Amino acid sequence: MVPLWLEVLLIAISYCMTVGFLLLSVVARGSRWMYGNNALLRKRWTKRMLSREADSLALLGVQTYRNVIMSSSFLATAVLGVSSFFLSSVFSKDETETISRISLNDPLTSVDPETGLPYISATVKLMILFTICFLAFFFMTQSIRLHMHLGFAMKANTGDEITDDIRERTMSLAVLGQSYFAFGLRVFYLLFPSVLWLLGTMWLVIGSVFTTVGLFVFDTNHDNWGKQRFSVSSHDGGLDTILNEP
């Protein structure tokens, strides 16, 4: 067993490492990150959908938005069910006691000598898991909302009356919808080490390391490491370059 301050320090380091990398993969600028590449592709795709030949691509646009909305809806529904399970476990004395007994076998869990139970109770862990599920549900529902608006904006802003300002606003809306979906997925990734925390702090540390390493491997574009970078806000020349592409 370890003192309480050491367990809290390990928990803080684990979450800072995982959450920090999750935010870095979205906020950081550069083509080395999948988010930067996807943001550029979304803007170019939106520009093509707003072009004069968009009528021939109407079916593709409908299918694309349908897939995004269905994916977000499925994930939002799934995480809502999982959050209900965590919340119900909070009010179950047998389940919280079982989780506490399991945590006692962990070498990095601090124990109150008076009660013989972990300082950080199972109720606290379950409420953190419920909060993570709520954040994932919130981001996914916002993704659904923005893509619904984007579907109307795409067809309302076609024809000779379209301007560069309208294109820019629609492109920004597309990237914002992608951002909510990306944040929702990354909150899902945070569930993995958090669920392992129910077994003990040692498993939280292990899960955080594996999650961070896994995201580095799968959420970055390794072909672009060390090559020329571009800003997510400018996207390889900025909006003017995208609008003037053939």
PDB file of C-alpha atoms in Angstrom:
ATOM      1  CA  MET A   1       0.000   0.000   0.000  1.00  0.00           C
ATOM      2  CA  VAL A   2       1.082   3.575  -0.655  1.00  0.00           C
ATOM      3  CA  PRO A   3       0.303   6.918   1.045  1.00  0.00           C
ATOM      4  CA  LEU A   4      -2.629   8.920  -0.214  1.00  0.00           C
ATOM      5  CA  TRP A   5      -0.504  11.720  -1.682  1.00  0.00           C
ATOM      6  CA  LEU A   6       1.393   9.260  -3.886  1.00  0.00           C
ATOM      7  CA  GLU A   7      -1.793   7.678  -5.188  1.00  0.00           C
ATOM      8  CA  VAL A   8      -3.274  11.101  -5.985  1.00  0.00           C
ATOM      9  CA  LEU A   9      -0.031  12.057  -7.753  1.00  0.00           C
ATOM     10  CA  LEU A  10      -0.112   8.879  -9.876  1.00  0.00           C
ATOM     11  CA  ILE A  11      -3.755   9.480 -10.775  1.00  0.00           C
ATOM     12  CA  ALA A  12      -3.044  13.092 -11.755  1.00  0.00           C
ATOM     13  CA  ILE A  13      -0.045  12.087 -13.893  1.00  0.00           C
ATOM     14  CA  SER A  14      -2.046   9.340 -15.621  1.00  0.00           C
ATOM     15  CA  TYR A  15      -4.960  11.591 -16.532  1.00  0.00           C
ATOM     16  CA  CYS A  16      -2.725  14.532 -17.499  1.00  0.00           C
ATOM     17  CA  MET A  17      -0.730  12.271 -19.810  1.00  0.00           C
ATOM     18  CA  THR A  18      -3.800  10.777 -21.520  1.00  0.00           C
ATOM     19  CA  VAL A  19      -5.965  13.902 -21.640  1.00  0.00           C
ATOM     20  CA  GLY A  20      -2.993  16.031 -22.674  1.00  0.00           C
ATOM     21  CA  PHE A  21      -2.241  13.841 -25.662  1.00  0.00           C
ATOM     22  CA  LEU A  22      -5.935  13.628 -26.589  1.00  0.00           C
ATOM     23  CA  LEU A  23      -6.137  17.428 -26.654  1.00  0.00           C
ATOM     24  CA  LEU A  24      -2.797  17.737 -28.450  1.00  0.00           C
ATOM     25  CA  SER A  25      -3.984  15.446 -31.251  1.00  0.00           C
ATOM     26  CA  VAL A  26      -6.882  17.847 -31.933  1.00  0.00           C
ATOM     27  CA  VAL A  27      -5.481  21.273 -31.043  1.00  0.00           C
ATOM     28  CA  ALA A  28      -1.946  20.910 -32.421  1.00  0.00           C
ATOM     29  CA  ARG A  29      -1.243  22.282 -35.879  1.00  0.00           C
ATOM     30  CA  GLY A  30       0.409  20.259 -38.596  1.00  0.00           C
ATOM     31  CA  SER A  31      -0.082  17.565 -41.195  1.00  0.00           C
ATOM     32  CA  ARG A  32       1.533  15.038 -38.869  1.00  0.00           C
ATOM     33  CA  TRP A  33      -1.780  14.862 -36.986  1.00  0.00           C
ATOM     34  CA  MET A  34      -4.762  13.029 -38.468  1.00  0.00           C
ATOM     35  CA  TYR A  35      -7.070  15.815 -37.341  1.00  0.00           C
ATOM     36  CA  GLY A  36      -5.166  18.382 -39.402  1.00  0.00           C
ATOM     37  CA  ASN A  37      -5.338  16.205 -42.508  1.00  0.00           C
ATOM     38  CA  ASN A  38      -9.030  15.477 -41.993  1.00  0.00           C
ATOM     39  CA  ALA A  39      -9.842  19.159 -41.490  1.00  0.00           C
ATOM     40  CA  LEU A  40      -8.215  19.990 -44.813  1.00  0.00           C
ATOM     41  CA  LEU A  41     -10.068  17.171 -46.574  1.00  0.00           C
ATOM     42  CA  ARG A  42     -13.396  18.293 -45.079  1.00  0.00           C
ATOM     43  CA  LYS A  43     -12.925  21.813 -46.348  1.00  0.00           C
ATOM     44  CA  ARG A  44     -12.046  20.601 -49.815  1.00  0.00           C
ATOM     45  CA  TRP A  45     -14.989  18.185 -49.811  1.00  0.00           C
ATOM     46  CA  THR A  46     -17.349  20.964 -48.713  1.00  0.00           C
ATOM     47  CA  LYS A  47     -16.048  23.239 -51.460  1.00  0.00           C
ATOM     48  CA  ARG A  48     -16.722  20.518 -54.034  1.00  0.00           C
ATOM     49  CA  MET A  49     -20.250  20.012 -52.687  1.00  0.00           C
ATOM     50  CA  LEU A  50     -20.869  23.758 -53.076  1.00  0.00           C
ATOM     51  CA  SER A  51     -19.604  23.869 -56.655  1.00  0.00           C
ATOM     52  CA  ARG A  52     -21.719  24.033 -59.797  1.00  0.00           C
ATOM     53  CA  GLU A  53     -21.324  20.324 -60.472  1.00  0.00           C
ATOM     54  CA  ALA A  54     -22.646  19.474 -56.986  1.00  0.00           C
ATOM     55  CA  ASP A  55     -25.934  18.123 -58.396  1.00  0.00           C
ATOM     56  CA  SER A  56     -24.090  15.110 -59.781  1.00  0.00           C
ATOM     57  CA  LEU A  57     -22.599  14.520 -56.306  1.00  0.00           C
ATOM     58  CA  ALA A  58     -25.869  14.932 -54.372  1.00  0.00           C
ATOM     59  CA  LEU A  59     -26.196  11.216 -53.580  1.00  0.00           C
ATOM     60  CA  LEU A  60     -22.626  11.110 -52.282  1.00  0.00           C
ATOM     61  CA  GLY A  61     -23.311  14.079 -49.991  1.00  0.00           C
ATOM     62  CA  VAL A  62     -26.492  12.507 -48.601  1.00  0.00           C
ATOM     63  CA  GLN A  63     -24.745   9.200 -47.935  1.00  0.00           C
ATOM     64  CA  THR A  64     -21.792  10.921 -46.263  1.00  0.00           C
ATOM     65  CA  TYR A  65     -23.948  12.931 -43.857  1.00  0.00           C
ATOM     66  CA  ARG A  66     -26.129   9.918 -43.169  1.00  0.00           C
ATOM     67  CA  ASN A  67     -23.089   7.860 -42.205  1.00  0.00           C
ATOM     68  CA  VAL A  68     -21.763  10.569 -39.887  1.00  0.00           C
ATOM     69  CA  ILE A  69     -25.136  11.123 -38.207  1.00  0.00           C
ATOM     70  CA  MET A  70     -25.756   7.391 -37.814  1.00  0.00           C
ATOM     71  CA  SER A  71     -22.286   6.856 -36.337  1.00  0.00           C
ATOM     72  CA  SER A  72     -22.754   9.705 -33.868  1.00  0.00           C
ATOM     73  CA  SER A  73     -26.236   8.470 -32.950  1.00  0.00           C
ATOM     74  CA  PHE A  74     -25.013   4.923 -32.345  1.00  0.00           C
ATOM     75  CA  LEU A  75     -22.125   6.071 -30.146  1.00  0.00           C
ATOM     76  CA  ALA A  76     -24.338   8.505 -28.221  1.00  0.00           C
ATOM     77  CA  THR A  77     -26.909   5.755 -27.567  1.00  0.00           C
ATOM     78  CA  ALA A  78     -24.210   3.280 -26.512  1.00  0.00           C
ATOM     79  CA  VAL A  79     -22.536   5.654 -24.087  1.00  0.00           C
ATOM     80  CA  LEU A  80     -25.911   6.622 -22.618  1.00  0.00           C
ATOM     81  CA  GLY A  81     -26.548   2.976 -21.749  1.00  0.00           C
ATOM     82  CA  VAL A  82     -23.083   2.591 -20.234  1.00  0.00           C
ATOM     83  CA  SER A  83     -23.513   5.763 -18.161  1.00  0.00           C
ATOM     84  CA  SER A  84     -26.815   4.420 -16.801  1.00  0.00           C
ATOM     85  CA  PHE A  85     -24.981   1.299 -15.631  1.00  0.00           C
ATOM     86  CA  PHE A  86     -22.326   3.351 -13.814  1.00  0.00           C
ATOM     87  CA  LEU A  87     -24.939   5.571 -12.193  1.00  0.00           C
ATOM     88  CA  SER A  88     -27.002   2.620 -10.997  1.00  0.00           C
ATOM     89  CA  SER A  89     -23.847   1.034  -9.541  1.00  0.00           C
ATOM     90  CA  VAL A  90     -23.312   4.142  -7.406  1.00  0.00           C
ATOM     91  CA  PHE A  91     -26.537   3.388  -5.512  1.00  0.00           C
ATOM     92  CA  SER A  92     -25.785  -0.329  -5.167  1.00  0.00           C
ATOM     93  CA  LYS A  93     -24.038  -1.055  -1.888  1.00  0.00           C
ATOM     94  CA  ASP A  94     -23.024  -4.564  -2.944  1.00  0.00           C
ATOM     95  CA  GLU A  95     -21.353  -3.384  -6.136  1.00  0.00           C
ATOM     96  CA  THR A  96     -19.447  -0.531  -4.479  1.00  0.00           C
ATOM     97  CA  GLU A  97     -18.232  -2.868  -1.737  1.00  0.00           C
ATOM     98  CA  THR A  98     -17.114  -5.414  -4.331  1.00  0.00           C
ATOM     99  CA  ILE A  99     -15.136  -2.760  -6.210  1.00  0.00           C
ATOM    100  CA  SER A 100     -13.549  -1.582  -2.948  1.00  0.00           C
ATOM    101  CA  ARG A 101     -12.495  -5.119  -2.027  1.00  0.00           C
ATOM    102  CA  ILE A 102     -10.932  -5.625  -5.454  1.00  0.00           C
ATOM    103  CA  SER A 103      -9.002  -2.350  -5.093  1.00  0.00           C
ATOM    104  CA  LEU A 104      -7.472  -3.562  -1.831  1.00  0.00           C
ATOM    105  CA  ASN A 105      -5.415  -6.095  -3.802  1.00  0.00           C
ATOM    106  CA  ASP A 106      -3.746  -3.292  -5.778  1.00  0.00           C
ATOM    107  CA  PRO A 107      -0.276  -2.284  -4.486  1.00  0.00           C
ATOM    108  CA  LEU A 108      -0.739   1.380  -5.506  1.00  0.00           C
ATOM    109  CA  THR A 109      -4.041   1.901  -3.670  1.00  0.00           C
ATOM    110  CA  SER A 110      -3.942   3.871  -0.412  1.00  0.00           C
ATOM    111  CA  VAL A 111      -5.986   2.436   2.439  1.00  0.00           C
ATOM    112  CA  ASP A 112      -7.552   4.162   5.426  1.00  0.00           C
ATOM    113  CA  PRO A 113      -6.167   2.316   8.484  1.00  0.00           C
ATOM    114  CA  GLU A 114      -9.284   3.057  10.535  1.00  0.00           C
ATOM    115  CA  THR A 115     -11.850   1.641   8.099  1.00  0.00           C
ATOM    116  CA  GLY A 116      -9.641  -0.712   6.110  1.00  0.00           C
ATOM    117  CA  LEU A 117     -11.135   0.684   2.884  1.00  0.00           C
ATOM    118  CA  PRO A 118      -9.490   2.667   0.073  1.00  0.00           C
ATOM    119  CA  TYR A 119      -9.277   6.420   0.601  1.00  0.00           C
ATOM    120  CA  ILE A 120     -10.676   6.971  -2.889  1.00  0.00           C
ATOM    121  CA  SER A 121     -13.990   5.183  -2.724  1.00  0.00           C
ATOM    122  CA  ALA A 122     -15.692   3.232  -5.484  1.00  0.00           C
ATOM    123  CA  THR A 123     -18.433   5.867  -5.563  1.00  0.00           C
ATOM    124  CA  VAL A 124     -15.927   8.549  -6.576  1.00  0.00           C
ATOM    125  CA  LYS A 125     -14.551   6.351  -9.369  1.00  0.00           C
ATOM    126  CA  LEU A 126     -18.024   5.502 -10.673  1.00  0.00           C
ATOM    127  CA  MET A 127     -19.070   9.167 -10.685  1.00  0.00           C
ATOM    128  CA  ILE A 128     -15.941  10.066 -12.675  1.00  0.00           C
ATOM    129  CA  LEU A 129     -16.827   7.339 -15.165  1.00  0.00           C
ATOM    130  CA  PHE A 130     -20.378   8.701 -15.372  1.00  0.00           C
ATOM    131  CA  THR A 131     -19.016  12.205 -16.028  1.00  0.00           C
ATOM    132  CA  ILE A 132     -16.777  10.912 -18.829  1.00  0.00           C
ATOM    133  CA  CYS A 133     -19.761   9.150 -20.413  1.00  0.00           C
ATOM    134  CA  PHE A 134     -21.817  12.337 -20.183  1.00  0.00           C
ATOM    135  CA  LEU A 135     -19.082  14.317 -21.961  1.00  0.00           C
ATOM    136  CA  ALA A 136     -18.930  11.719 -24.744  1.00  0.00           C
ATOM    137  CA  PHE A 137     -22.730  11.864 -25.092  1.00  0.00           C
ATOM    138  CA  PHE A 138     -22.642  15.672 -25.207  1.00  0.00           C
ATOM    139  CA  PHE A 139     -19.991  15.824 -27.947  1.00  0.00           C
ATOM    140  CA  MET A 140     -21.732  13.187 -30.059  1.00  0.00           C
ATOM    141  CA  THR A 141     -25.104  14.930 -29.849  1.00  0.00           C
ATOM    142  CA  GLN A 142     -23.442  18.222 -30.818  1.00  0.00           C
ATOM    143  CA  SER A 143     -21.918  16.445 -33.814  1.00  0.00           C
ATOM    144  CA  ILE A 144     -25.408  15.291 -34.836  1.00  0.00           C
ATOM    145  CA  ARG A 145     -26.802  18.821 -34.416  1.00  0.00           C
ATOM    146  CA  LEU A 146     -24.101  20.495 -36.506  1.00  0.00           C
ATOM    147  CA  HIS A 147     -24.236  17.940 -39.307  1.00  0.00           C
ATOM    148  CA  MET A 148     -28.012  18.354 -39.471  1.00  0.00           C
ATOM    149  CA  HIS A 149     -27.518  22.118 -39.909  1.00  0.00           C
ATOM    150  CA  LEU A 150     -24.727  21.493 -42.382  1.00  0.00           C
ATOM    151  CA  GLY A 151     -27.032  19.400 -44.562  1.00  0.00           C
ATOM    152  CA  PHE A 152     -29.403  22.352 -44.928  1.00  0.00           C
ATOM    153  CA  ALA A 153     -26.538  24.814 -45.457  1.00  0.00           C
ATOM    154  CA  MET A 154     -25.088  22.744 -48.278  1.00  0.00           C
ATOM    155  CA  LYS A 155     -28.238  22.886 -50.407  1.00  0.00           C
ATOM    156  CA  ALA A 156     -29.255  26.402 -49.405  1.00  0.00           C
ATOM    157  CA  ASN A 157     -25.892  27.837 -50.479  1.00  0.00           C
ATOM    158  CA  THR A 158     -25.641  26.651 -54.079  1.00  0.00           C
ATOM    159  CA  GLY A 159     -25.994  28.498 -57.328  1.00  0.00           C
ATOM    160  CA  ASP A 160     -24.726  31.771 -58.737  1.00  0.00           C
ATOM    161  CA  GLU A 161     -25.438  33.716 -55.550  1.00  0.00           C
ATOM    162  CA  ILE A 162     -22.799  31.859 -53.511  1.00  0.00           C
ATOM    163  CA  THR A 163     -19.859  33.943 -52.278  1.00  0.00           C
ATOM    164  CA  ASP A 164     -16.478  33.191 -50.769  1.00  0.00           C
ATOM    165  CA  ASP A 165     -17.823  34.282 -47.386  1.00  0.00           C
ATOM    166  CA  ILE A 166     -20.625  31.718 -47.604  1.00  0.00           C
ATOM    167  CA  ARG A 167     -18.140  29.036 -48.597  1.00  0.00           C
ATOM    168  CA  GLU A 168     -15.898  29.942 -45.671  1.00  0.00           C
ATOM    169  CA  ARG A 169     -18.775  29.810 -43.188  1.00  0.00           C
ATOM    170  CA  THR A 170     -19.942  26.444 -44.504  1.00  0.00           C
ATOM    171  CA  MET A 171     -16.413  25.039 -44.435  1.00  0.00           C
ATOM    172  CA  SER A 172     -15.958  26.242 -40.858  1.00  0.00           C
ATOM    173  CA  LEU A 173     -19.225  24.557 -39.898  1.00  0.00           C
ATOM    174  CA  ALA A 174     -17.989  21.289 -41.445  1.00  0.00           C
ATOM    175  CA  VAL A 175     -14.730  21.432 -39.490  1.00  0.00           C
ATOM    176  CA  LEU A 176     -16.599  22.303 -36.267  1.00  0.00           C
ATOM    177  CA  GLY A 177     -18.824  19.258 -36.729  1.00  0.00           C
ATOM    178  CA  GLN A 178     -15.701  17.157 -37.226  1.00  0.00           C
ATOM    179  CA  SER A 179     -14.225  18.654 -34.040  1.00  0.00           C
ATOM    180  CA  TYR A 180     -17.186  17.594 -31.903  1.00  0.00           C
ATOM    181  CA  PHE A 181     -17.057  14.083 -33.349  1.00  0.00           C
ATOM    182  CA  ALA A 182     -13.287  13.919 -32.764  1.00  0.00           C
ATOM    183  CA  PHE A 183     -13.614  15.086 -29.151  1.00  0.00           C
ATOM    184  CA  GLY A 184     -16.419  12.570 -28.564  1.00  0.00           C
ATOM    185  CA  LEU A 185     -14.270   9.711 -29.830  1.00  0.00           C
ATOM    186  CA  ARG A 186     -11.327  10.800 -27.701  1.00  0.00           C
ATOM    187  CA  VAL A 187     -13.497  10.888 -24.596  1.00  0.00           C
ATOM    188  CA  PHE A 188     -14.432   7.299 -25.462  1.00  0.00           C
ATOM    189  CA  TYR A 189     -10.729   6.444 -25.467  1.00  0.00           C
ATOM    190  CA  LEU A 190     -10.470   7.916 -21.976  1.00  0.00           C
ATOM    191  CA  LEU A 191     -12.984   5.333 -20.745  1.00  0.00           C
ATOM    192  CA  PHE A 192     -10.481   2.484 -21.162  1.00  0.00           C
ATOM    193  CA  PRO A 193      -7.987   3.505 -18.435  1.00  0.00           C
ATOM    194  CA  SER A 194     -10.806   4.881 -16.292  1.00  0.00           C
ATOM    195  CA  VAL A 195     -12.628   1.535 -16.229  1.00  0.00           C
ATOM    196  CA  LEU A 196      -9.351  -0.182 -15.338  1.00  0.00           C
ATOM    197  CA  TRP A 197      -9.092   2.214 -12.400  1.00  0.00           C
ATOM    198  CA  LEU A 198     -11.910   0.253 -10.755  1.00  0.00           C
ATOM    199  CA  LEU A 199      -9.355  -2.546 -10.297  1.00  0.00           C
ATOM    200  CA  GLY A 200      -6.811  -0.195  -8.735  1.00  0.00           C
ATOM    201  CA  THR A 201      -4.506   2.733  -9.397  1.00  0.00           C
ATOM    202  CA  MET A 202      -1.801   0.496 -10.868  1.00  0.00           C
ATOM    203  CA  TRP A 203      -4.201  -0.522 -13.643  1.00  0.00           C
ATOM    204  CA  LEU A 204      -5.052   3.121 -14.294  1.00  0.00           C
ATOM    205  CA  VAL A 205      -1.369   3.902 -14.839  1.00  0.00           C
ATOM    206  CA  ILE A 206      -0.923   0.890 -17.134  1.00  0.00           C
ATOM    207  CA  GLY A 207      -4.080   1.712 -19.079  1.00  0.00           C
ATOM    208  CA  SER A 208      -3.048   5.346 -19.503  1.00  0.00           C
ATOM    209  CA  VAL A 209       0.352   4.373 -20.883  1.00  0.00           C
ATOM    210  CA  PHE A 210      -1.142   1.893 -23.354  1.00  0.00           C
ATOM    211  CA  THR A 211      -3.819   4.377 -24.434  1.00  0.00           C
ATOM    212  CA  THR A 212      -1.309   7.172 -25.023  1.00  0.00           C
ATOM    213  CA  VAL A 213       1.084   4.930 -26.940  1.00  0.00           C
ATOM    214  CA  GLY A 214      -1.767   3.462 -28.974  1.00  0.00           C
ATOM    215  CA  LEU A 215      -3.069   6.921 -29.889  1.00  0.00           C
ATOM    216  CA  PHE A 216       0.399   8.033 -30.913  1.00  0.00           C
ATOM    217  CA  VAL A 217       0.659   5.040 -33.240  1.00  0.00           C
ATOM    218  CA  PHE A 218      -2.829   5.247 -34.762  1.00  0.00           C
ATOM    219  CA  ASP A 219      -3.761   8.942 -34.468  1.00  0.00           C
ATOM    220  CA  THR A 220      -0.722  10.486 -36.124  1.00  0.00           C
ATOM    221  CA  ASN A 221       0.430  10.589 -39.725  1.00  0.00           C
ATOM    222  CA  HIS A 222       3.941   9.175 -39.427  1.00  0.00           C
ATOM    223  CA  ASP A 223       4.681   9.793 -43.115  1.00  0.00           C
ATOM    224  CA  ASN A 224       4.655  13.543 -42.428  1.00  0.00           C
ATOM    225  CA  TRP A 225       6.937  13.537 -39.375  1.00  0.00           C
ATOM    226  CA  GLY A 226       9.909  15.731 -40.126  1.00  0.00           C
ATOM    227  CA  LYS A 227       8.408  17.088 -43.341  1.00  0.00           C
ATOM    228  CA  GLN A 228       6.952  20.525 -44.063  1.00  0.00           C
ATOM    229  CA  ARG A 229       4.170  21.457 -41.658  1.00  0.00           C
ATOM    230  CA  PHE A 230       1.059  23.490 -42.205  1.00  0.00           C
ATOM    231  CA  SER A 231      -1.347  25.149 -39.820  1.00  0.00           C
ATOM    232  CA  VAL A 232      -4.815  23.787 -39.275  1.00  0.00           C
ATOM    233  CA  SER A 233      -6.093  27.331 -39.549  1.00  0.00           C
ATOM    234  CA  SER A 234      -4.306  28.018 -42.838  1.00  0.00           C
ATOM    235  CA  HIS A 235      -4.387  24.521 -44.311  1.00  0.00           C
ATOM    236  CA  ASP A 236      -1.543  24.524 -46.781  1.00  0.00           C
ATOM    237  CA  GLY A 237      -2.086  27.987 -48.152  1.00  0.00           C
ATOM    238  CA  GLY A 238      -5.288  29.028 -46.453  1.00  0.00           C
ATOM    239  CA  LEU A 239      -8.851  29.386 -47.622  1.00  0.00           C
ATOM    240  CA  ASP A 240      -7.876  31.347 -50.733  1.00  0.00           C
ATOM    241  CA  THR A 241      -5.780  28.426 -51.951  1.00  0.00           C
ATOM    242  CA  ILE A 242      -8.616  25.974 -51.370  1.00  0.00           C
ATOM    243  CA  LEU A 243     -11.168  28.201 -53.102  1.00  0.00           C
ATOM    244  CA  ASN A 244      -8.924  28.667 -56.118  1.00  0.00           C
ATOM    245  CA  GLU A 245      -8.174  24.969 -56.562  1.00  0.00           C
ATOM    246  CA  PRO A 246      -9.324  23.493 -59.880  1.00  0.00           C
TER     247      PRO A 246
END
